[in-house]
XYZ file of C-alpha atoms in Angstrom:
698
model
C -0.149 -0.116 -0.047
C 1.269 3.360 -0.957
C -0.171 6.585 0.098
C 0.339 9.382 -2.782
C -1.599 12.633 -2.785
C -3.276 12.847 -6.084
C -6.122 14.258 -8.226
C -7.338 14.279 -11.896
C -8.022 17.431 -13.612
C -10.856 16.932 -16.224
C -13.664 18.883 -17.879
C -16.975 18.239 -19.646
C -15.302 18.456 -23.162
C -12.263 19.543 -24.790
C -11.647 23.299 -24.919
C -12.644 24.100 -21.314
C -9.084 25.048 -20.267
C -7.963 22.009 -18.361
C -4.453 21.710 -19.847
C -3.519 25.411 -18.898
C -5.073 24.884 -15.581
C -3.269 21.536 -14.877
C 0.093 23.154 -15.978
C -0.664 26.211 -13.892
C -1.450 24.141 -10.601
C 1.775 22.220 -10.933
C 3.944 25.395 -11.628
C 2.228 27.106 -8.504
C 2.747 24.070 -6.284
C 6.412 23.747 -7.337
C 6.783 27.542 -6.787
C 5.794 26.841 -3.208
C 8.671 24.411 -2.975
C 6.322 21.366 -2.859
C 7.422 18.398 -4.943
C 4.959 17.559 -7.526
C 4.470 15.295 -10.502
C 2.640 15.580 -13.728
C 0.858 12.828 -15.763
C -1.228 12.816 -18.964
C -4.120 10.305 -19.866
C -3.645 8.921 -23.189
C -0.767 8.777 -25.723
C -0.110 12.692 -26.106
C 3.469 13.559 -25.829
C 2.980 17.303 -25.975
C 0.775 17.867 -22.795
C 2.892 15.559 -20.899
C 6.011 17.478 -21.771
C 4.559 20.713 -20.374
C 3.205 19.060 -17.179
C 6.971 17.771 -16.734
C 8.304 21.197 -17.298
C 5.920 22.650 -14.660
C 6.483 20.028 -12.024
C 10.479 20.054 -12.564
C 10.445 16.246 -13.310
C 9.601 14.320 -16.562
C 6.023 14.224 -17.337
C 4.553 10.836 -18.014
C 1.641 9.184 -19.869
C -1.055 6.821 -18.411
C -2.549 5.091 -21.465
C -4.613 1.708 -20.615
C -4.804 0.982 -24.323
C -1.047 1.087 -24.839
C 0.259 -0.413 -21.561
C -2.779 -2.494 -20.259
C -5.045 -1.458 -17.378
C -3.049 -3.617 -14.956
C 0.062 -1.273 -15.329
C -1.690 1.930 -14.679
C -1.321 2.138 -10.915
C 2.191 0.712 -10.792
C 3.435 3.061 -13.436
C 1.785 5.849 -11.607
C 3.311 5.032 -8.317
C 6.629 4.674 -10.104
C 6.439 8.124 -11.630
C 5.136 9.935 -8.686
C 7.766 8.818 -6.338
C 8.220 11.294 -3.450
C 5.895 13.914 -4.922
C 3.451 15.443 -2.474
C 1.122 16.252 -5.243
C 0.377 14.404 -8.552
C -1.613 16.039 -11.061
C -3.178 13.615 -13.813
C -4.556 15.708 -16.699
C -7.373 13.904 -18.550
C -7.948 13.744 -22.205
C -11.146 15.209 -23.950
C -14.173 14.947 -21.605
C -14.269 12.977 -18.380
C -16.237 10.246 -19.916
C -14.984 10.280 -23.500
C -12.606 8.022 -25.372
C -10.688 8.198 -28.431
C -11.921 4.554 -29.077
C -15.352 4.988 -28.060
C -14.987 2.698 -25.047
C -14.402 5.077 -22.184
C -14.867 2.128 -19.567
C -11.466 0.864 -20.776
C -9.190 4.009 -21.790
C -11.310 7.090 -20.720
C -10.205 9.580 -18.098
C -12.877 8.240 -15.809
C -11.360 4.708 -16.020
C -7.899 6.001 -15.329
C -9.457 8.087 -12.153
C -11.214 4.895 -10.879
C -8.047 2.841 -11.340
C -6.094 5.258 -9.417
C -8.915 5.946 -6.784
C -8.255 9.657 -7.373
C -10.553 12.415 -6.846
C -11.580 14.334 -9.901
C -11.711 18.134 -10.253
C -13.990 19.329 -13.083
C -12.948 22.445 -15.003
C -15.847 23.986 -16.613
C -16.045 26.992 -19.005
C -18.948 29.131 -17.615
C -18.734 32.080 -19.967
C -22.236 31.435 -21.135
C -23.856 29.443 -18.190
C -25.789 30.254 -15.228
C -27.985 27.846 -12.855
C -27.662 25.212 -15.542
C -24.074 24.597 -14.304
C -25.594 22.773 -11.234
C -27.705 20.407 -13.591
C -24.354 19.764 -15.662
C -22.111 19.193 -12.539
C -24.763 16.844 -10.848
C -25.143 14.764 -13.996
C -21.224 14.256 -13.995
C -21.349 13.456 -10.356
C -24.148 10.719 -10.591
C -23.154 9.146 -13.978
C -20.574 6.773 -12.649
C -20.406 5.813 -8.937
C -16.692 4.602 -9.204
C -15.842 8.271 -9.829
C -15.415 10.700 -7.063
C -16.089 14.356 -8.197
C -14.419 16.354 -5.527
C -14.959 19.935 -6.707
C -15.303 22.370 -9.507
C -13.049 25.173 -11.006
C -14.984 27.951 -12.749
C -13.158 29.336 -15.921
C -13.994 32.428 -17.839
C -16.366 33.944 -15.176
C -17.923 37.127 -16.568
C -18.186 39.278 -13.324
C -18.363 39.175 -9.580
C -22.220 38.993 -9.802
C -21.866 35.908 -12.383
C -19.491 34.053 -9.830
C -21.805 34.570 -6.867
C -24.688 33.288 -9.043
C -22.612 30.159 -10.021
C -21.285 29.479 -6.546
C -24.936 29.557 -5.287
C -26.137 27.167 -7.807
C -23.334 24.645 -7.018
C -23.821 25.262 -3.202
C -27.538 24.023 -3.758
C -26.188 20.559 -4.839
C -23.339 20.485 -2.390
C -20.512 20.795 -4.735
C -17.403 22.726 -3.638
C -15.896 25.558 -5.794
C -12.152 25.346 -5.596
C -11.374 28.333 -7.675
C -12.674 30.801 -10.186
C -10.870 32.543 -12.978
C -12.084 35.600 -14.973
C -12.077 36.135 -18.507
C -8.442 36.809 -19.508
C -7.040 35.520 -16.064
C -5.780 32.554 -18.039
C -3.308 33.732 -20.618
C -3.086 31.942 -24.039
C 0.587 31.579 -23.820
C 1.381 27.944 -24.421
C 3.396 27.508 -27.888
C 1.479 26.320 -30.703
C 0.488 22.677 -30.810
C 2.190 21.926 -34.080
C 5.660 22.362 -32.153
C 4.957 19.365 -29.918
C 7.241 18.875 -27.108
C 10.123 20.469 -29.060
C 9.990 23.921 -26.877
C 10.194 21.763 -23.817
C 12.993 19.585 -25.157
C 15.032 22.627 -26.134
C 14.240 24.433 -22.910
C 13.151 27.488 -24.844
C 12.469 30.797 -23.194
C 8.986 30.865 -24.541
C 8.132 27.619 -22.943
C 9.510 28.324 -19.602
C 7.829 31.822 -19.557
C 4.452 30.321 -20.599
C 4.662 27.927 -17.586
C 5.685 30.640 -15.134
C 2.760 32.869 -16.163
C 0.296 30.067 -15.906
C 1.364 29.357 -12.485
C 0.936 33.009 -11.305
C -2.501 32.982 -12.767
C -3.619 29.901 -11.011
C -1.980 30.759 -7.686
C -4.003 33.753 -7.492
C -7.289 32.289 -8.512
C -7.548 28.839 -7.173
C -7.620 27.491 -3.466
C -4.384 25.696 -3.406
C -4.865 24.530 0.199
C -8.156 22.989 -0.426
C -6.917 21.433 -3.565
C -3.908 19.913 -1.697
C -6.246 18.677 1.076
C -8.605 16.888 -1.687
C -5.416 15.247 -3.086
C -4.363 13.891 0.290
C -7.802 12.382 0.751
C -7.061 9.715 -1.885
C -6.648 6.226 -0.294
C -3.585 4.385 -0.360
C -3.005 2.486 -3.678
C -2.654 -1.364 -3.231
C -0.192 -3.333 -5.437
C 3.556 -3.277 -6.537
C 5.423 -0.268 -7.856
C 6.786 -0.595 -11.338
C 10.435 -0.583 -11.573
C 12.488 -0.882 -14.815
C 14.955 -3.320 -13.341
C 12.460 -5.816 -12.284
C 10.411 -5.839 -15.654
C 13.467 -6.198 -17.686
C 14.676 -9.153 -15.522
C 17.267 -11.674 -16.385
C 20.996 -11.056 -16.654
C 22.159 -7.469 -17.146
C 24.988 -7.223 -19.644
C 28.515 -6.386 -18.321
C 29.373 -4.126 -21.048
C 27.294 -0.886 -21.427
C 26.808 0.092 -25.129
C 25.836 3.566 -25.958
C 22.276 3.918 -27.300
C 21.387 7.305 -28.806
C 17.912 8.393 -28.054
C 16.361 11.159 -29.916
C 15.338 14.216 -27.834
C 16.661 17.307 -26.155
C 18.010 18.383 -22.763
C 14.473 18.913 -21.581
C 12.535 16.061 -22.876
C 12.828 12.958 -25.057
C 10.881 12.412 -27.972
C 9.428 9.215 -26.751
C 7.864 8.069 -23.470
C 10.064 8.583 -20.487
C 10.044 4.843 -19.673
C 12.090 4.127 -22.757
C 15.134 5.509 -21.487
C 14.601 3.855 -18.037
C 14.259 0.577 -19.504
C 17.406 0.929 -21.786
C 19.405 1.909 -18.710
C 17.930 -1.064 -16.746
C 18.967 -3.418 -19.572
C 22.551 -2.238 -19.522
C 22.708 0.631 -22.068
C 24.374 3.920 -21.661
C 21.781 6.148 -22.788
C 22.898 9.364 -24.826
C 20.683 12.040 -26.266
C 20.915 13.059 -29.590
C 19.020 16.296 -31.113
C 17.968 15.484 -34.704
C 17.243 19.169 -35.190
C 20.667 20.431 -33.864
C 23.240 17.717 -33.487
C 25.405 17.275 -36.384
C 26.723 13.868 -35.449
C 25.648 10.743 -33.389
C 27.198 10.636 -29.737
C 30.752 9.048 -29.591
C 30.619 5.293 -29.601
C 26.927 4.901 -30.624
C 25.938 1.395 -31.325
C 22.238 1.761 -31.669
C 19.777 4.706 -32.486
C 16.232 5.310 -31.217
C 13.962 7.908 -32.622
C 10.489 7.824 -30.895
C 7.150 9.178 -32.188
C 7.076 12.390 -30.318
C 9.024 14.451 -32.880
C 6.363 16.562 -34.929
C 6.158 16.249 -38.624
C 6.287 20.149 -38.865
C 10.049 19.965 -38.452
C 10.630 18.209 -41.690
C 12.410 21.434 -42.988
C 14.761 21.349 -39.949
C 15.498 17.569 -40.471
C 16.271 18.143 -44.064
C 18.537 20.975 -43.256
C 20.619 19.026 -40.890
C 22.541 17.150 -43.584
C 25.569 16.017 -41.646
C 23.492 14.121 -39.076
C 21.382 12.816 -41.946
C 24.474 11.429 -43.557
C 25.628 10.043 -40.367
C 22.443 8.247 -39.757
C 22.337 6.875 -43.241
C 25.815 5.602 -43.079
C 25.053 4.190 -39.582
C 21.997 2.188 -40.979
C 23.885 0.944 -43.919
C 26.721 -0.468 -41.749
C 24.154 -2.548 -40.126
C 23.769 -1.097 -36.567
C 20.361 -1.180 -34.882
C 17.854 1.680 -35.735
C 14.369 1.817 -34.339
C 12.412 4.743 -36.025
C 8.799 5.691 -35.306
C 6.540 8.366 -36.481
C 8.240 11.216 -38.634
C 11.409 9.146 -38.274
C 10.267 6.806 -41.043
C 10.029 9.721 -43.639
C 13.246 11.096 -42.448
C 14.959 7.709 -43.374
C 13.348 7.839 -46.713
C 14.478 9.741 -49.878
C 12.423 12.876 -49.548
C 9.578 14.479 -47.679
C 7.492 17.162 -49.228
C 10.344 17.417 -51.950
C 12.998 18.121 -49.381
C 15.977 15.620 -49.310
C 16.198 13.204 -46.239
C 18.498 10.618 -45.082
C 17.987 8.102 -48.186
C 18.025 4.924 -46.387
C 14.996 3.797 -48.047
C 13.924 4.505 -51.573
C 10.533 5.995 -50.332
C 8.988 9.412 -50.562
C 6.486 11.319 -48.128
C 4.010 14.023 -48.846
C 1.751 15.692 -46.218
C -1.850 15.184 -46.648
C -4.802 17.306 -45.615
C -6.040 15.025 -43.036
C -4.635 13.357 -39.957
C -4.551 9.744 -39.530
C -4.779 8.759 -35.994
C -5.694 5.925 -33.753
C -4.654 2.702 -32.060
C -3.552 -0.448 -33.902
C -3.024 -3.986 -32.394
C -0.002 -4.838 -34.597
C 1.725 -8.119 -35.411
C 5.354 -8.464 -36.230
C 5.472 -10.357 -39.490
C 9.042 -11.226 -39.216
C 11.996 -11.312 -36.641
C 13.602 -7.900 -36.429
C 15.738 -6.017 -33.920
C 12.610 -4.693 -32.178
C 10.383 -8.017 -31.907
C 10.250 -11.780 -32.827
C 8.205 -13.024 -35.572
C 4.305 -13.232 -34.253
C 4.589 -10.849 -31.456
C 1.664 -8.671 -31.000
C 1.409 -5.287 -29.335
C -0.749 -2.133 -29.350
C 0.615 1.003 -30.623
C -0.731 4.496 -31.609
C -0.233 6.526 -34.567
C -0.917 10.002 -35.540
C 0.288 11.611 -38.734
C -0.326 13.549 -41.973
C 2.664 12.134 -43.895
C 1.781 9.443 -46.426
C 4.632 7.430 -47.324
C 4.856 5.797 -50.874
C 5.310 2.833 -50.951
C 3.731 2.257 -47.585
C 5.571 -0.893 -46.818
C 8.486 -2.919 -48.046
C 8.606 -6.554 -49.148
C 9.379 -7.172 -45.358
C 6.971 -4.862 -43.498
C 7.388 -3.800 -39.962
C 3.949 -4.413 -38.856
C 0.673 -5.923 -39.976
C -2.803 -5.724 -38.552
C -6.273 -7.468 -39.175
C -7.964 -5.915 -42.331
C -5.373 -3.291 -42.992
C -2.332 -2.819 -45.214
C 1.048 -3.796 -43.973
C 3.289 -0.863 -42.837
C 6.827 0.092 -42.431
C 10.208 -1.584 -43.365
C 12.569 -3.950 -41.915
C 16.023 -4.071 -43.417
C 19.110 -5.711 -41.804
C 18.828 -4.088 -38.285
C 16.507 -1.179 -39.255
C 12.930 -1.157 -38.003
C 10.900 1.720 -39.219
C 7.213 2.445 -39.193
C 4.739 5.370 -38.300
C 3.282 3.496 -35.242
C 4.486 4.351 -31.980
C 4.958 2.044 -29.024
C 5.083 2.210 -25.255
C 7.857 0.117 -24.168
C 6.421 -0.510 -20.670
C 3.977 -2.878 -22.430
C 6.756 -4.954 -23.674
C 9.995 -4.133 -21.546
C 11.659 -7.043 -23.406
C 12.222 -4.607 -26.314
C 14.990 -2.844 -24.316
C 16.899 -5.948 -23.855
C 16.603 -7.025 -27.619
C 18.062 -3.586 -28.423
C 21.025 -3.766 -26.044
C 21.754 -7.220 -27.144
C 21.820 -6.262 -30.762
C 23.996 -3.326 -29.955
C 26.640 -5.535 -28.396
C 26.358 -8.102 -31.082
C 27.611 -5.427 -33.643
C 26.476 -4.614 -37.256
C 24.781 -7.172 -39.281
C 26.962 -8.681 -42.080
C 25.871 -8.362 -45.616
C 26.262 -10.939 -48.418
C 24.633 -11.453 -51.868
C 21.412 -13.192 -51.508
C 20.067 -15.616 -54.310
C 18.546 -14.224 -57.408
C 15.041 -13.685 -56.920
C 12.340 -15.357 -59.203
C 9.995 -12.871 -60.420
C 7.104 -12.938 -63.211
C 8.093 -11.843 -66.624
C 8.792 -7.990 -66.960
C 8.913 -7.261 -70.525
C 8.166 -3.580 -70.026
C 11.176 -3.283 -67.893
C 13.609 -5.038 -70.299
C 15.749 -2.799 -72.297
C 15.252 -3.506 -76.145
C 17.905 -5.596 -77.793
C 19.693 -3.773 -80.461
C 19.051 -4.806 -83.887
C 21.492 -7.234 -85.680
C 24.011 -5.541 -87.919
C 24.528 -7.122 -91.242
C 27.976 -8.214 -91.974
C 29.738 -8.341 -95.330
C 30.890 -11.950 -95.036
C 28.098 -13.828 -93.216
C 25.192 -13.146 -90.732
C 26.151 -13.466 -87.107
C 24.065 -13.576 -84.125
C 24.280 -10.367 -82.042
C 25.828 -10.969 -78.717
C 24.860 -8.781 -75.889
C 27.645 -6.500 -74.765
C 29.092 -7.879 -71.398
C 28.493 -5.680 -68.469
C 31.480 -4.070 -66.656
C 31.478 -4.739 -62.977
C 30.982 -1.471 -60.997
C 32.057 -0.567 -57.504
C 29.395 -0.892 -54.856
C 28.160 2.458 -53.559
C 25.707 3.066 -50.547
C 22.270 3.701 -51.664
C 18.612 3.544 -50.631
C 17.108 0.264 -50.267
C 14.845 -0.512 -53.320
C 11.311 -1.075 -52.056
C 8.275 -2.398 -53.755
C 6.515 0.445 -55.438
C 2.823 0.996 -54.661
C 0.846 3.791 -56.481
C 0.159 6.476 -54.210
C -3.565 7.191 -53.527
C -5.230 10.254 -52.296
C -6.488 9.949 -48.745
C -10.199 10.308 -48.069
C -12.164 10.105 -45.041
C -14.081 7.019 -46.004
C -14.656 3.430 -44.848
C -11.992 1.339 -46.508
C -13.447 -1.159 -49.096
C -13.735 -4.700 -48.320
C -11.028 -6.895 -50.008
C -12.062 -9.941 -51.971
C -12.295 -13.426 -50.494
C -11.993 -12.214 -46.846
C -10.392 -14.483 -44.531
C -11.315 -15.026 -40.823
C -8.663 -13.938 -38.391
C -7.429 -16.453 -35.942
C -8.830 -15.744 -32.575
C -6.218 -14.387 -30.171
C -7.003 -16.938 -27.393
C -6.351 -19.768 -29.647
C -2.835 -18.455 -30.719
C 0.210 -19.676 -28.675
C 1.891 -17.098 -26.533
C 4.989 -15.509 -28.171
C 7.202 -13.512 -25.793
C 10.047 -11.256 -26.902
C 13.513 -13.001 -26.780
C 16.545 -11.394 -25.258
C 18.741 -12.796 -27.949
C 19.772 -10.575 -30.949
C 17.950 -11.484 -34.272
C 19.698 -13.688 -36.587
C 21.415 -11.737 -39.249
C 20.199 -12.633 -42.800
C 22.265 -12.426 -45.955
C 21.757 -9.204 -47.710
C 23.243 -7.439 -50.699
C 23.974 -3.685 -51.121
C 21.249 -2.088 -53.130
C 21.899 -0.818 -56.558
C 24.102 2.321 -57.273
C 22.334 5.575 -56.929
C 22.984 9.375 -58.195
C 24.188 11.489 -55.451
C 22.696 14.812 -54.590
C 24.553 17.435 -52.661
C 24.856 15.934 -48.976
C 22.358 13.202 -49.581
C 22.366 9.899 -51.588
C 19.459 9.674 -53.863
C 17.928 6.450 -55.498
C 18.903 5.458 -59.044
C 16.756 6.834 -61.963
C 14.587 4.478 -63.791
C 16.544 4.702 -67.023
C 20.158 3.495 -66.716
C 22.934 3.159 -69.235
C 23.854 -0.390 -70.321
C 26.989 -0.306 -68.385
C 24.863 -0.478 -65.079
C 23.051 -3.491 -63.983
C 19.215 -3.130 -63.897
C 18.020 -2.430 -60.334
C 15.413 -4.893 -58.687
C 12.082 -3.485 -59.223
C 8.705 -4.965 -59.879
C 5.740 -3.871 -62.139
C 2.845 -6.439 -62.007
C 1.730 -7.446 -65.398
C -1.884 -7.377 -66.360
C -4.138 -9.637 -64.152
C -1.474 -9.885 -61.412
C -2.964 -9.398 -58.088
C -2.493 -5.815 -56.988
C -1.671 -4.438 -53.415
C -4.246 -2.641 -51.685
C -4.244 1.253 -52.028
C -1.907 3.287 -49.881
C -2.347 4.462 -46.421
C -5.930 3.569 -45.744
C -6.923 3.289 -42.054
C -6.475 -0.236 -41.296
C -8.797 -2.506 -39.254
C -8.309 -3.139 -35.583
C -8.736 -5.949 -33.127
C -10.956 -4.198 -30.876
C -14.621 -3.697 -31.445
C -15.259 -0.064 -31.550
C -15.154 2.767 -34.007
C -11.767 3.964 -35.130
C -10.886 7.616 -34.934
C -9.859 9.451 -38.091
C -9.134 12.918 -37.265
C -9.722 15.792 -39.614
C -8.620 19.190 -39.481
C -11.382 21.826 -39.551
C -11.119 24.888 -41.920
C -9.288 27.686 -40.014
C -8.193 25.501 -37.242
C -4.989 23.682 -36.503
C -5.344 20.024 -35.249
C -5.557 19.432 -31.444
C -4.703 22.927 -30.163
C -4.023 23.458 -26.422
C -7.126 23.976 -24.251
C -6.810 27.602 -23.499
C -9.671 30.225 -23.393
C -9.980 32.433 -26.410
C -8.028 30.020 -28.709
C -9.493 28.947 -31.937
C -10.020 25.485 -30.522
C -11.889 26.495 -27.283
C -15.195 24.946 -28.458
C -16.366 21.532 -27.210
C -15.271 18.411 -29.192
C -17.878 17.545 -31.856
C -17.890 13.841 -32.581
C -20.125 11.327 -34.176
C -18.796 8.387 -32.382
C -20.997 5.318 -31.675
C -20.770 4.913 -27.710
C -19.614 1.941 -25.903
C -21.709 0.063 -23.497
C -24.287 2.096 -21.507
C -23.578 2.888 -17.770
C -26.071 0.248 -16.713
C -24.640 -2.228 -19.085
C -21.126 -1.522 -18.089
C -22.012 -2.029 -14.355
C -23.437 -5.649 -15.314
C -20.255 -6.276 -17.339
C -17.768 -6.490 -14.511
C -17.793 -2.549 -13.822
C -16.730 -2.651 -10.181
C -13.135 -3.526 -11.606
C -14.018 -0.462 -13.956
C -10.910 -1.346 -16.161
C -11.828 -4.916 -16.627
C -12.352 -5.904 -20.314
C -12.337 -8.888 -22.344
C -9.949 -7.124 -24.654
C -6.455 -8.757 -24.424
C -4.021 -6.518 -22.615
C -1.341 -5.021 -24.727
C 1.276 -6.721 -22.443
C 0.189 -10.085 -23.428
C 2.295 -10.369 -26.529
C 0.915 -13.395 -28.298
C 0.843 -14.730 -31.754
C 2.182 -17.503 -33.893
C 5.445 -17.429 -35.759
C 3.809 -19.359 -38.366
C 1.707 -16.326 -39.287
C 4.816 -14.653 -40.826
C 4.422 -14.733 -44.525
C 7.975 -13.580 -45.432
C 11.489 -14.670 -44.510
C 12.998 -13.034 -41.474
C 15.351 -10.181 -41.847
C 15.447 -9.882 -45.761
C 13.992 -6.810 -47.309
C 15.705 -7.556 -50.645
C 13.466 -10.216 -51.971
C 11.039 -9.507 -54.724
C 7.732 -8.025 -53.901
C 4.848 -10.612 -53.195
C 1.110 -10.195 -53.857
C -0.711 -9.410 -50.652
C -3.083 -12.075 -49.387
C -6.755 -11.346 -49.196
C -7.573 -9.602 -45.998
C -10.868 -9.641 -43.974
C -13.330 -7.136 -44.828
C -13.412 -3.984 -42.612
C -16.780 -3.820 -40.703
C -18.581 -0.737 -39.659
C -17.977 -1.596 -36.017
C -14.152 -1.656 -35.888
C -11.449 0.958 -35.240
C -11.027 1.555 -38.864
C -14.359 2.984 -39.612
C -14.111 6.606 -40.260
C -15.171 9.012 -37.667
C -14.674 12.952 -37.886
C -13.821 14.482 -34.622
C -11.998 17.550 -33.237
C -10.033 17.276 -30.306
C -8.302 19.836 -28.132
């Protein structure tokens, strides 16, 4: 049992100001010299970074969908440590959920799992006595959630405040503070910057946190808030510790593992660095936007999904680091790339040159693709063994063409494969929380100690006839004496040069917010409970014979892929253009299907608004979320389905990595094989995560 003062800051919907108030509350507490800790419900890196900046210690995420409900309390106790106040900021509204299943991954579910009182932030700019009805409904909706008080935001006048206090007093709900219109400054940096201002410890980010702390300190009753937090009961169960979950023998040598981030925050979840350290790595921070080289002695590189896509221009401009990363990957060292790191390893992003490790290009679409995916590893890689299953989260606007290599990084039910596995590089746009699979850290350290993967020529692939890609034979020249058959000119051997990996070309398709069409001849997926358990192994993946890709033309500072037309003196690169009638791959980045039975979330920018703005009064996103989401089980149904546990769910927890290696349809570790036609996939029903739902979140 561990007594930890804590409270959850939530709201009826997005746009009521809970992010700014949560950051200000932590800053005001820290200014008093009281140790504090900040947490964010859900996968969002940005809010967690600002909560950490305000508290003076790393901000952490609590996401039941990513790590499993059983790990929420242990992870919280680990992150809270000796803090005398822990503030958990919710996501969206108190009973909302990105997946439509708030009883599993909503803010109320996390509050119930932590037995933490909830403080409701309400924008009352256009409300009177109706506030009492609203608050009473939130208090009575779920008996597992304790609503401990209300903070009034954007109060119009003293008379307005008195009216609201009287209405709440009639239902016995305490008012823990009131902020007038303009009291809460709109000072947090634009959402598009993500956690970068915190990672770089910019003056703008520090000033914003300080001003929010000053505003909250003068408007909220901090003593009553501290007393409410202290009323939370002691939490039972163990405390999550990286050394215990990594387990096993720790390597004697400590290889240097470079982790993308800045001095103020990493571009991944905080537990990633802790798990790597526990596994025996010496973690060094590398800033993809500023550093010009990898840390000395680097033997593995991790780039998490927290780096925003809006920094593509800065990534392209840092050519020295891009060249170093490209050479590092081609030399066979382990590289794990998530989110924007996949386009970064490609040839170009919106026309800007990138590292050139893979012969892929990326463009920014108008819509944002976001949602959870229950992914399966189709082949053994540096990150996971074949058949391993884990839940990840993706949020991006970059459309990568082709979407996947011959050996993809991940597959999921009803969706296209995604990402690339080549030698010891694992790249995809899916972000993982390593606390769900701590074995990943040991695999990375083991691969770093084993050294680079060797390269050797693979057997010549067997491909269908490709007459459209064969250069025409020169016509026979008549000879004066007798006709001789024309012999092809021998090809001169060319020195091998580093160049991008040739990838199966898939025609790019425009992204539309529509339900993906069903593929022909759907197959029924194998139930998870019938599959044997597949755990991550601590041994490094077996290196497979590889061959250097074909030579390429060099651009200033960055290697580029070879053009389609080549001189007869150069060997023809491996490529594949299916003939007429040959099975075609599914179109590019359509939202894939999901294991869970709920509507998917497909986030779409609204005209004149930027996606997922900070919740601050007066900002363009200071309106309640609008969603056409099919709700999960009703409140009454949830109570009859094991609701006392509140987080109990028939859904398999992400930490239970199961699957059958027999599901892998490609040889492990070889991304140089010819493209293979995709097998028919199950049709996407209208009740899974891949149905399209337009929603605005702030």
